[in-house]
Amino acid sequence: MQNSLFTSSEEIRLTEIRAKLASELGLSPLKVWSAKAMTALLSSRPNTLAELKQVKGFPKKSADKFGPAIVAVFSSGQAEYATHDPEGSTAPEEPREPIMPVGEYIDYLNVALKSLADIKVIGEISAFKVHTTGIYMTLKDAGGDGVLECYINPYTYRGLGLPLQEGMKIIIGGAPTIFRRRGSLSFRVETVELSGEGTLKKAYDLLKQKLTEEGIFDRKRELPEFIGKVGIITSKSGAVIDDFRHNLLQLGIKLNLIDCRVEGKQSAPQIIRALRTFNNEMPELDCIVVMRGGGSLEDMQAFNSEEVVKEVFASRIPVIAAIGHDRDVPLTCLAADTFTSTPTAAAVLINNSWTKLIHGLPNYQQNILNGLQVAIQTSKAKVSSFGHRIAGGFSKILMRFNFHSSQVSAHLKTLESKLVHTSQEVRFISTSLAQSMQDLLTQTKDRISGIEKILAAASPERSLKLGYSISYNSAGKIIRSTKQVSTGEKLDIRLSDGTIKAETL
Amino acid sequence: MSKDNKNNIKDSLKKLEEISQWFEEQEEVDVEVGLQKVKESAVIIKSLREQLKEAENEFELIKKDLQD
């Protein structure tokens, strides 16, 4: 550790060599080799070129270029500071105080000052000036009279992601440097931390206002439905990830965690890197969840850093920020598409993306079945109604039938009684008729008998019996006159008891 | 879950919604057609239920050098 201003003759010699080389090459001494490389050289003390090339932290290019001069410093007989000895005397001399040109002395001082990089300085910004070449500010003791001029490289300032302002209390890291041309000391700031709630709140408000004006908080994308692939950015060792996982429905969701610091100066760059990794290498993710447990404004610095906020905004994959907080919502949350204050709530959001299926499915099922049931019931009711109508119609027919039937029945009865009556009449008539017939028959018989008697009296038979006869010619005709008979004609003469054959004479 | 699978869920739910709406809109449901639609929806519901079947979430730690 080179925290002391006391330096060895070897270091002085090396500084001289570097300054000389720098001057020859037209470079800044630190470009020849850095303070870190110097420290490495001094602790390794390489005696040969091979050893020099093994020194960790010392650039190999420099070893090739300046190797012999460097190795000579550590090899025997060269360790002591080579004094200016124009005479070239080899006689032992009294040790002499080192004498250096101003520029070299400043370089020497700067090397020594570099070794103070471990010390951080706390103070309040009393003056703050933004210039094209960088940020120039004055840091002073809040309660004392100490003043320190500081310089921040523009690139470093952008990387800080912090809006600095006069009055803010900050802790700076870096190293003091003396400008060769002016001989003034300036602290080259490499890191800035905000100190105290007041400063943090001020920075928070400033950045919030700036980002609001830029519209960073306006864009909100809807989370996709049925989230199945999730990128998680948080610390793998925190309770947060367990809470999140325990509250997530078991639906075979793929969770990809990038383990990140969520506090301290490493956290912001790690979160940014994780966001970029997910966006570039896993673009198929449905969402990214950035998580952290609760904390104070000081703990939340990474999530209030402009760089992180803008990276969240730049994410092509929708971002859920689940960051616990007190009063001030971390700016990362405001830039995210959705934010919650607990990992459980973030898990619920993801679960909710499945609601349409989880609750919708039974609903649709019920609706559809109800629909069919209603249809069946309606049809049944219709059938029943048709049945009733048919039954009604039939009943009408039946009633009419009954009516007609009773009518017919009544008619039949009438008919029957008429029939009985008629039958009686017929019977009576027939009886009368029979009687009449009998009477008529008797009368007829009597008449016939009378007529018979008359006939009998008038019968030729009777006449025959009385002795009359009837003659027939050969032709069988009754001979009524003698004129009808010729001589020799054969005749039949019929008597009552037979026929006599005769011949006329 | 693949994008195809996700679209499948969306399409299936849409189909169910359409069937459900069809039943609501019909003043007089043709039981034969209704039964056909119920059969169709039963197939969809079965496939969607598969999606909701409990399956353990997969957890993977992505190892990335974040120190750069």
XYZ file of C-alpha atoms in Angstrom:
573
model
C 0.000 0.000 0.000
C 1.408 3.350 -1.037
C -0.618 5.622 1.099
C 2.403 7.424 2.328
C 4.088 10.341 0.704
C 7.406 8.678 1.483
C 8.813 7.141 -1.627
C 11.819 4.992 -2.384
C 14.692 6.006 -4.587
C 13.515 3.359 -7.031
C 10.143 5.029 -7.320
C 11.802 8.366 -7.884
C 13.983 6.846 -10.548
C 11.039 5.198 -12.247
C 9.129 8.483 -12.157
C 12.078 10.186 -13.758
C 12.339 7.569 -16.472
C 8.629 7.851 -17.130
C 8.746 11.640 -17.273
C 11.657 11.478 -19.685
C 9.954 8.965 -21.908
C 6.743 10.950 -21.765
C 8.543 14.038 -22.835
C 10.230 12.164 -25.700
C 6.970 10.608 -26.853
C 4.941 13.759 -26.316
C 2.575 11.952 -23.955
C 1.326 12.544 -20.447
C 3.487 10.539 -17.975
C 0.419 8.552 -16.897
C -0.072 7.398 -20.472
C 3.393 5.843 -20.419
C 2.380 3.751 -17.457
C -0.261 4.363 -14.853
C -0.030 4.797 -11.104
C -1.377 1.317 -10.684
C 1.356 -0.051 -12.939
C 3.891 1.888 -10.904
C 2.646 0.282 -7.700
C 2.853 -3.114 -9.351
C 6.438 -2.460 -10.445
C 7.491 -1.348 -6.998
C 6.030 -4.347 -5.304
C 7.340 -6.861 -7.862
C 10.783 -5.320 -8.337
C 11.602 -7.101 -11.617
C 15.316 -7.661 -12.251
C 15.013 -9.081 -15.752
C 12.883 -8.441 -18.798
C 11.254 -11.820 -18.314
C 10.329 -10.894 -14.747
C 9.024 -7.532 -15.921
C 6.667 -9.226 -18.363
C 5.274 -11.287 -15.511
C 4.336 -8.224 -13.470
C 0.586 -8.144 -13.147
C -0.914 -4.788 -13.881
C 2.060 -3.603 -15.935
C 1.180 -3.379 -19.626
C 3.183 -5.753 -21.818
C 3.512 -3.086 -24.499
C 5.299 -0.811 -22.055
C 7.492 -3.722 -20.980
C 8.633 -4.188 -24.579
C 9.244 -0.513 -25.122
C 10.812 0.572 -21.856
C 11.888 -2.731 -20.365
C 15.672 -2.297 -20.208
C 15.484 1.107 -18.491
C 12.998 -0.201 -15.914
C 14.844 -3.424 -15.205
C 18.050 -1.416 -14.774
C 16.460 0.426 -11.846
C 16.038 -2.780 -9.884
C 19.165 -4.613 -10.978
C 22.193 -4.374 -8.712
C 24.156 -1.195 -8.696
C 21.259 0.754 -10.245
C 18.994 0.810 -7.269
C 20.226 4.059 -5.948
C 19.023 7.307 -7.380
C 21.343 8.342 -10.189
C 22.395 11.824 -9.300
C 23.394 14.465 -11.710
C 27.129 13.967 -11.947
C 28.487 15.841 -14.881
C 32.020 14.955 -13.904
C 31.281 11.244 -14.037
C 33.195 10.784 -10.852
C 33.045 7.281 -9.486
C 34.163 8.290 -6.039
C 31.654 7.632 -3.273
C 29.752 10.740 -2.397
C 27.607 11.996 0.409
C 23.939 11.298 -0.258
C 22.473 14.386 -1.854
C 18.947 15.786 -1.609
C 17.000 15.063 -4.816
C 16.533 17.979 -7.105
C 13.850 17.884 -9.832
C 12.528 20.202 -12.484
C 9.079 21.638 -11.721
C 7.198 19.517 -14.247
C 8.827 16.338 -13.026
C 8.162 17.354 -9.480
C 4.483 17.813 -10.272
C 4.449 14.407 -11.955
C 6.135 13.013 -8.895
C 3.535 14.611 -6.690
C 0.725 13.315 -8.864
C 2.059 9.801 -8.583
C 2.147 10.201 -4.858
C -1.322 11.728 -4.814
C -2.717 8.867 -6.872
C -2.003 6.631 -3.978
C -4.614 8.559 -2.002
C -7.403 7.237 -4.201
C -8.749 5.156 -1.337
C -9.819 8.187 0.583
C -13.269 9.543 -0.035
C -14.192 13.121 0.665
C -17.483 14.348 1.987
C -18.646 17.900 1.537
C -21.298 20.205 0.201
C -21.347 21.540 -3.340
C -20.837 25.279 -3.081
C -20.286 26.011 -6.765
C -21.292 23.956 -9.761
C -20.442 24.751 -13.373
C -21.140 22.674 -16.450
C -18.567 23.197 -19.208
C -18.019 21.395 -22.505
C -14.796 19.982 -21.139
C -16.444 18.697 -17.974
C -18.035 19.647 -14.702
C -16.199 22.023 -12.409
C -17.412 22.244 -8.877
C -16.268 23.382 -5.489
C -16.793 21.173 -2.506
C -16.655 22.705 0.922
C -17.005 21.550 4.470
C -20.550 21.968 5.683
C -19.433 23.381 8.998
C -15.757 24.223 8.431
C -13.661 26.252 6.077
C -12.103 23.530 3.905
C -12.553 23.986 0.151
C -11.733 21.493 -2.597
C -11.878 22.201 -6.338
C -13.206 19.247 -8.219
C -13.439 18.169 -11.827
C -15.735 15.526 -13.317
C -15.077 14.153 -16.752
C -18.247 14.538 -18.930
C -18.360 10.797 -19.583
C -18.053 10.029 -15.871
C -20.760 12.579 -15.082
C -23.190 10.989 -17.534
C -22.437 7.625 -16.016
C -23.259 8.843 -12.524
C -26.917 9.306 -13.450
C -27.262 11.839 -10.676
C -28.401 15.398 -11.046
C -25.957 17.439 -8.996
C -26.809 20.840 -7.720
C -25.366 23.430 -5.400
C -26.173 22.730 -1.801
C -26.101 18.964 -2.159
C -24.089 16.946 0.283
C -22.019 14.381 -1.544
C -19.267 11.865 -1.006
C -16.742 11.820 -3.810
C -14.208 9.198 -4.770
C -11.225 9.653 -7.073
C -7.809 11.233 -6.623
C -6.361 14.721 -6.422
C -4.247 15.912 -9.334
C -2.044 18.912 -9.779
C -2.354 20.630 -13.144
C 1.171 21.065 -14.492
C 0.501 24.338 -16.191
C -1.271 26.032 -13.341
C 0.141 24.183 -10.438
C -3.290 24.103 -8.880
C -4.801 21.079 -7.243
C -8.051 19.641 -8.439
C -9.850 16.521 -7.318
C -10.666 14.299 -10.309
C -13.987 12.793 -9.345
C -14.642 9.196 -10.358
C -17.587 8.353 -8.102
C -20.284 10.421 -6.423
C -22.641 9.282 -3.736
C -25.386 11.436 -2.404
C -25.333 11.835 1.343
C -28.226 12.523 3.659
C -31.947 12.246 3.113
C -32.262 15.926 2.203
C -29.801 15.631 -0.664
C -31.262 12.366 -1.820
C -34.740 13.865 -1.810
C -33.528 16.886 -3.713
C -31.834 14.677 -6.318
C -34.946 12.528 -6.493
C -37.193 15.517 -7.093
C -34.869 17.015 -9.683
C -34.566 13.804 -11.650
C -38.273 13.099 -11.356
C -39.060 16.499 -12.798
C -36.521 16.080 -15.599
C -37.739 12.620 -16.558
C -41.360 13.712 -16.341
C -40.596 16.486 -18.815
C -38.905 13.957 -21.072
C -42.045 11.804 -20.997
C -40.248 8.798 -19.561
C -43.130 8.059 -17.179
C -45.914 8.406 -19.741
C -45.488 5.242 -21.761
C -47.326 2.269 -20.250
C -47.667 -1.010 -22.089
C -50.184 -3.639 -21.155
C -48.833 -6.856 -19.808
C -49.394 -9.740 -22.183
C -52.004 -12.380 -21.453
C -50.982 -15.788 -20.136
C -47.480 -14.821 -19.004
C -45.359 -17.937 -19.347
C -41.781 -16.654 -19.515
C -40.474 -14.185 -16.993
C -37.093 -12.528 -16.604
C -36.282 -11.626 -13.020
C -33.713 -9.095 -11.897
C -32.999 -9.191 -8.203
C -30.631 -10.664 -5.662
C -30.804 -14.442 -5.617
C -30.155 -14.483 -1.909
C -32.922 -12.113 -0.829
C -36.298 -13.114 0.617
C -37.908 -11.229 -2.229
C -37.365 -13.935 -4.836
C -38.789 -16.580 -2.497
C -41.901 -14.504 -1.828
C -42.360 -14.025 -5.531
C -41.947 -17.690 -6.366
C -44.225 -18.881 -3.568
C -47.033 -16.632 -4.658
C -46.863 -17.525 -8.310
C -49.414 -20.055 -9.554
C -47.890 -23.346 -10.560
C -48.611 -23.232 -14.271
C -45.227 -24.306 -15.600
C -44.064 -20.697 -15.852
C -40.399 -20.345 -16.857
C -38.517 -18.040 -14.524
C -35.087 -16.768 -15.516
C -33.171 -14.975 -12.810
C -30.170 -12.746 -13.271
C -28.603 -12.299 -9.883
C -27.898 -8.621 -9.225
C -26.808 -6.420 -6.413
C -29.778 -4.251 -5.501
C -27.919 -1.903 -3.211
C -24.603 -0.133 -3.359
C -22.670 1.382 -6.215
C -22.427 -1.910 -8.148
C -26.173 -2.303 -8.304
C -27.026 0.239 -11.025
C -24.578 -1.076 -13.637
C -25.553 -4.652 -12.851
C -29.271 -3.922 -13.232
C -28.615 -2.142 -16.527
C -26.536 -5.073 -17.762
C -29.245 -7.550 -16.760
C -31.935 -5.556 -18.579
C -29.798 -5.486 -21.712
C -29.060 -9.205 -21.462
C -32.748 -10.082 -21.281
C -33.634 -7.757 -24.151
C -30.826 -8.914 -26.407
C -30.588 -12.578 -25.579
C -34.096 -13.537 -24.472
C -36.455 -11.329 -26.484
C -39.168 -13.972 -26.230
C -39.761 -13.140 -22.538
C -43.290 -11.991 -21.729
C -42.109 -9.580 -19.085
C -39.202 -8.616 -16.866
C -39.685 -8.193 -13.132
C -37.223 -5.934 -11.316
C -37.518 -6.623 -7.605
C -36.201 -5.334 -4.330
C -37.431 -5.284 -0.772
C -38.318 -2.067 1.001
C -35.735 0.499 1.986
C -34.940 4.124 2.512
C -34.254 6.647 -0.196
C -30.578 5.986 0.374
C -31.009 2.246 -0.220
C -32.974 2.977 -3.388
C -30.269 5.015 -5.093
C -29.825 2.501 -7.913
C -33.541 2.579 -8.626
C -33.502 6.370 -8.677
C -30.556 6.517 -11.027
C -31.247 8.104 -14.392
C -29.319 5.377 -16.202
C -31.390 2.581 -14.691
C -34.660 4.446 -15.221
C -33.834 5.062 -18.878
C -32.790 1.463 -19.392
C -36.149 0.327 -18.015
C -37.824 2.754 -20.401
C -35.720 1.432 -23.281
C -36.649 -2.184 -22.591
C -38.551 -3.723 -25.492
C -39.929 -6.309 -23.081
C -42.599 -4.930 -20.694
C -41.201 -4.308 -17.217
C -42.888 -4.820 -13.860
C -41.108 -3.014 -11.034
C -41.751 -4.574 -7.646
C -39.806 -2.372 -5.307
C -40.730 -1.739 -1.698
C -40.619 1.910 -0.758
C -41.693 4.438 1.800
C -43.035 7.739 0.640
C -41.269 8.381 -2.630
C -41.994 5.865 -5.336
C -38.672 4.888 -6.907
C -38.310 6.434 -10.368
C -37.686 2.985 -11.826
C -41.226 2.097 -10.741
C -42.621 5.176 -12.455
C -40.811 4.313 -15.684
C -41.879 0.661 -15.587
C -45.002 -0.418 -17.437
C -46.543 -1.602 -14.168
C -45.325 -1.367 -10.617
C -46.132 -2.900 -7.289
C -44.555 -2.424 -3.923
C -44.177 -6.109 -3.068
C -42.976 -9.220 -4.874
C -46.222 -10.919 -3.867
C -48.223 -8.273 -5.707
C -46.001 -8.754 -8.773
C -46.695 -12.502 -8.648
C -50.418 -11.744 -8.393
C -50.151 -9.516 -11.490
C -48.651 -12.410 -13.403
C -51.290 -14.770 -12.012
C -53.946 -12.286 -13.127
C -52.714 -12.538 -16.695
C -54.231 -16.037 -16.554
C -57.592 -14.872 -15.120
C -59.355 -15.005 -18.449
C -58.536 -18.685 -18.674
C -58.861 -19.583 -14.984
C -62.211 -17.883 -14.421
C -63.314 -17.521 -18.017
C -63.178 -21.213 -18.762
C -65.739 -22.349 -16.126
C -67.907 -19.328 -16.988
C -67.974 -20.140 -20.666
C -68.551 -23.776 -19.841
C -71.513 -22.859 -17.602
C -72.939 -20.390 -20.124
C -72.767 -22.885 -22.949
C -74.305 -25.683 -20.899
C -76.998 -23.313 -19.637
C -77.646 -22.292 -23.215
C -78.171 -25.880 -24.237
C -80.284 -26.593 -21.154
C -82.494 -23.622 -21.904
C -82.785 -24.849 -25.488
C -83.780 -28.306 -24.306
C -86.235 -26.935 -21.783
C -87.708 -24.625 -24.398
C -88.097 -27.556 -26.744
C -89.634 -29.656 -23.987
C -92.004 -26.857 -23.146
C -92.890 -26.595 -26.810
C -93.496 -30.292 -27.112
C -95.609 -30.127 -23.999
C -97.471 -27.141 -25.388
C -98.027 -28.961 -28.679
C -99.200 -31.969 -26.676
C -101.635 -29.828 -24.804
C -102.828 -28.245 -27.981
C -103.192 -31.620 -29.596
C -104.904 -32.948 -26.471
C -107.059 -29.839 -26.446
C -107.912 -30.344 -30.084
C -108.545 -33.971 -29.483
C -110.681 -33.195 -26.513
C -112.713 -30.854 -28.705
C -113.086 -33.611 -31.213
C -114.044 -35.938 -28.402
C -116.568 -33.494 -27.097
C -118.006 -33.120 -30.554
C -117.944 -36.860 -30.899
C -119.672 -37.216 -27.572
C -122.156 -34.599 -28.584
C -122.804 -36.246 -31.874
C -122.713 -39.599 -30.233
C -125.353 -38.555 -27.737
C -127.318 -37.027 -30.560
C -127.047 -40.203 -32.520
C -127.899 -42.111 -29.395
C -130.942 -39.940 -28.848
C -131.933 -40.360 -32.443
C -131.381 -44.045 -32.136
C -133.591 -44.148 -29.078
C -136.260 -42.233 -30.910
C -135.747 -44.529 -33.804
C -135.936 -47.503 -31.513
C -139.116 -46.357 -29.932
C -140.411 -45.595 -33.378
C -139.299 -48.983 -34.429
C -141.084 -50.576 -31.496
C -144.094 -48.563 -32.296
C -143.834 -49.397 -35.962
C -143.207 -52.967 -35.126
C -146.279 -52.975 -32.982
C -148.113 -51.328 -35.768
C -146.693 -53.784 -38.223
C -147.621 -56.589 -35.909
C -151.073 -55.182 -35.558
C -151.288 -54.539 -39.242
C -149.957 -57.957 -40.014
C -152.483 -59.505 -37.674
C -155.233 -57.513 -39.248
C -153.771 -58.295 -42.605
C -153.685 -61.966 -41.791
C -157.215 -61.806 -40.621
C -158.201 -59.924 -43.689
C -156.278 -62.342 -45.780
C -157.969 -65.205 -43.997
C -161.259 -63.593 -44.507
C -160.416 -62.882 -48.082
C -159.207 -66.396 -48.490
C -162.346 -67.789 -46.984
C -164.381 -65.462 -49.147
C -162.320 -66.437 -52.155
C -162.578 -70.041 -51.283
C -166.271 -69.664 -50.945
C -166.428 -67.835 -54.218
C -164.195 -70.402 -55.847
C -166.354 -73.092 -54.413
C -169.413 -71.310 -55.774
C -167.705 -70.813 -59.090
C -166.617 -74.410 -59.015
C -170.117 -75.445 -58.522
C -171.176 -73.233 -61.343
C -168.348 -74.436 -63.414
C -169.059 -77.978 -62.507
C -172.585 -77.493 -63.588
C -171.424 -75.929 -66.816
C -168.646 -78.401 -67.502
C -168.587 -80.445 -70.686
C -167.653 -83.340 -68.518
C -170.928 -83.026 -66.772
C -172.696 -82.765 -70.135
C -170.910 -85.835 -71.285
C -172.014 -87.657 -68.201
C -175.477 -86.575 -68.934
C -175.148 -88.354 -72.252
C -173.853 -85.621 -74.493
C -170.806 -86.270 -76.645
C -168.253 -84.160 -78.484
C -167.058 -85.068 -81.935
C -163.565 -84.256 -83.246
C -162.469 -84.456 -86.902
C -159.243 -86.033 -87.863
C -157.627 -82.668 -87.333
C -158.740 -82.773 -83.743
C -161.138 -79.853 -84.178
C -164.536 -79.925 -82.551
C -167.193 -80.472 -85.119
C -169.874 -77.946 -84.575
C -171.738 -78.343 -87.850
C -172.471 -81.133 -90.254
C -170.962 -79.009 -92.885
C -167.680 -79.489 -91.366
C -167.772 -83.227 -92.082
C -167.227 -84.981 -95.291
C -168.159 -88.517 -96.117
C -165.832 -91.193 -95.047
C -164.169 -88.900 -92.645
C -162.980 -90.616 -89.562
C -164.221 -89.033 -86.371
C -163.491 -89.332 -82.648
C -166.549 -89.186 -80.475
C -165.771 -88.415 -76.914
C -168.063 -89.695 -74.227
C -167.816 -89.321 -70.466
C -166.031 -92.568 -70.070
C -164.030 -92.764 -73.319
C -163.766 -92.142 -77.041
C -165.538 -93.905 -79.938
C -163.842 -94.124 -83.296
C -166.393 -93.490 -86.043
C -166.607 -92.898 -89.766
C -169.091 -90.833 -91.601
C -171.132 -92.407 -94.176
C -44.869 -20.919 -23.260
C -44.479 -20.583 -26.988
C -46.194 -17.773 -28.878
C -48.133 -20.373 -30.880
C -49.458 -21.940 -27.721
C -50.441 -18.550 -26.391
C -52.260 -17.709 -29.624
C -53.936 -21.086 -29.416
C -55.296 -20.217 -25.955
C -56.494 -16.842 -27.206
C -58.163 -18.369 -30.264
C -59.753 -21.132 -28.211
C -61.148 -18.668 -25.674
C -62.459 -16.544 -28.507
C -64.186 -19.570 -29.983
C -65.768 -20.369 -26.592
C -66.896 -16.786 -26.257
C -68.477 -16.966 -29.697
C -70.293 -20.182 -28.842
C -71.435 -18.747 -25.512
C -72.653 -15.616 -27.282
C -74.373 -17.696 -29.930
C -76.476 -19.321 -27.230
C -77.306 -15.948 -25.722
C -78.281 -14.424 -29.044
C -80.542 -17.200 -30.242
C -84.184 -16.507 -29.589
C -84.939 -20.071 -30.340
C -82.041 -22.505 -30.124
C -81.986 -25.370 -32.537
C -81.214 -28.212 -30.134
C -79.391 -30.204 -32.804
C -77.111 -27.276 -33.697
C -76.759 -26.403 -29.986
C -75.672 -29.934 -29.198
C -73.119 -29.792 -31.993
C -71.748 -26.565 -30.553
C -71.588 -28.034 -27.056
C -69.638 -30.981 -28.417
C -67.246 -28.586 -30.138
C -66.821 -26.531 -26.977
C -66.200 -29.665 -24.893
C -63.132 -30.428 -27.013
C -61.858 -26.869 -26.629
C -62.509 -26.816 -22.865
C -60.647 -30.083 -22.438
C -57.635 -28.723 -24.275
C -57.696 -25.470 -22.299
C -57.970 -27.367 -19.019
C -54.693 -29.023 -19.954
C -53.109 -25.563 -19.920
C -54.325 -24.987 -16.389
C -53.141 -28.329 -15.139
C -50.835 -27.737 -12.229
C -47.241 -27.804 -13.438
C -44.268 -26.763 -11.388
C -42.697 -23.497 -12.485
C -39.195 -23.837 -13.886
C -36.547 -21.729 -12.281
C -33.231 -21.003 -13.897
C -30.399 -18.829 -12.738
C -28.926 -17.067 -15.758
C -25.198 -16.812 -15.173
C -23.942 -13.635 -16.664
C -20.821 -11.775 -15.812
C -22.267 -8.512 -14.616
C -19.004 -7.064 -13.427
C -18.019 -5.548 -16.789
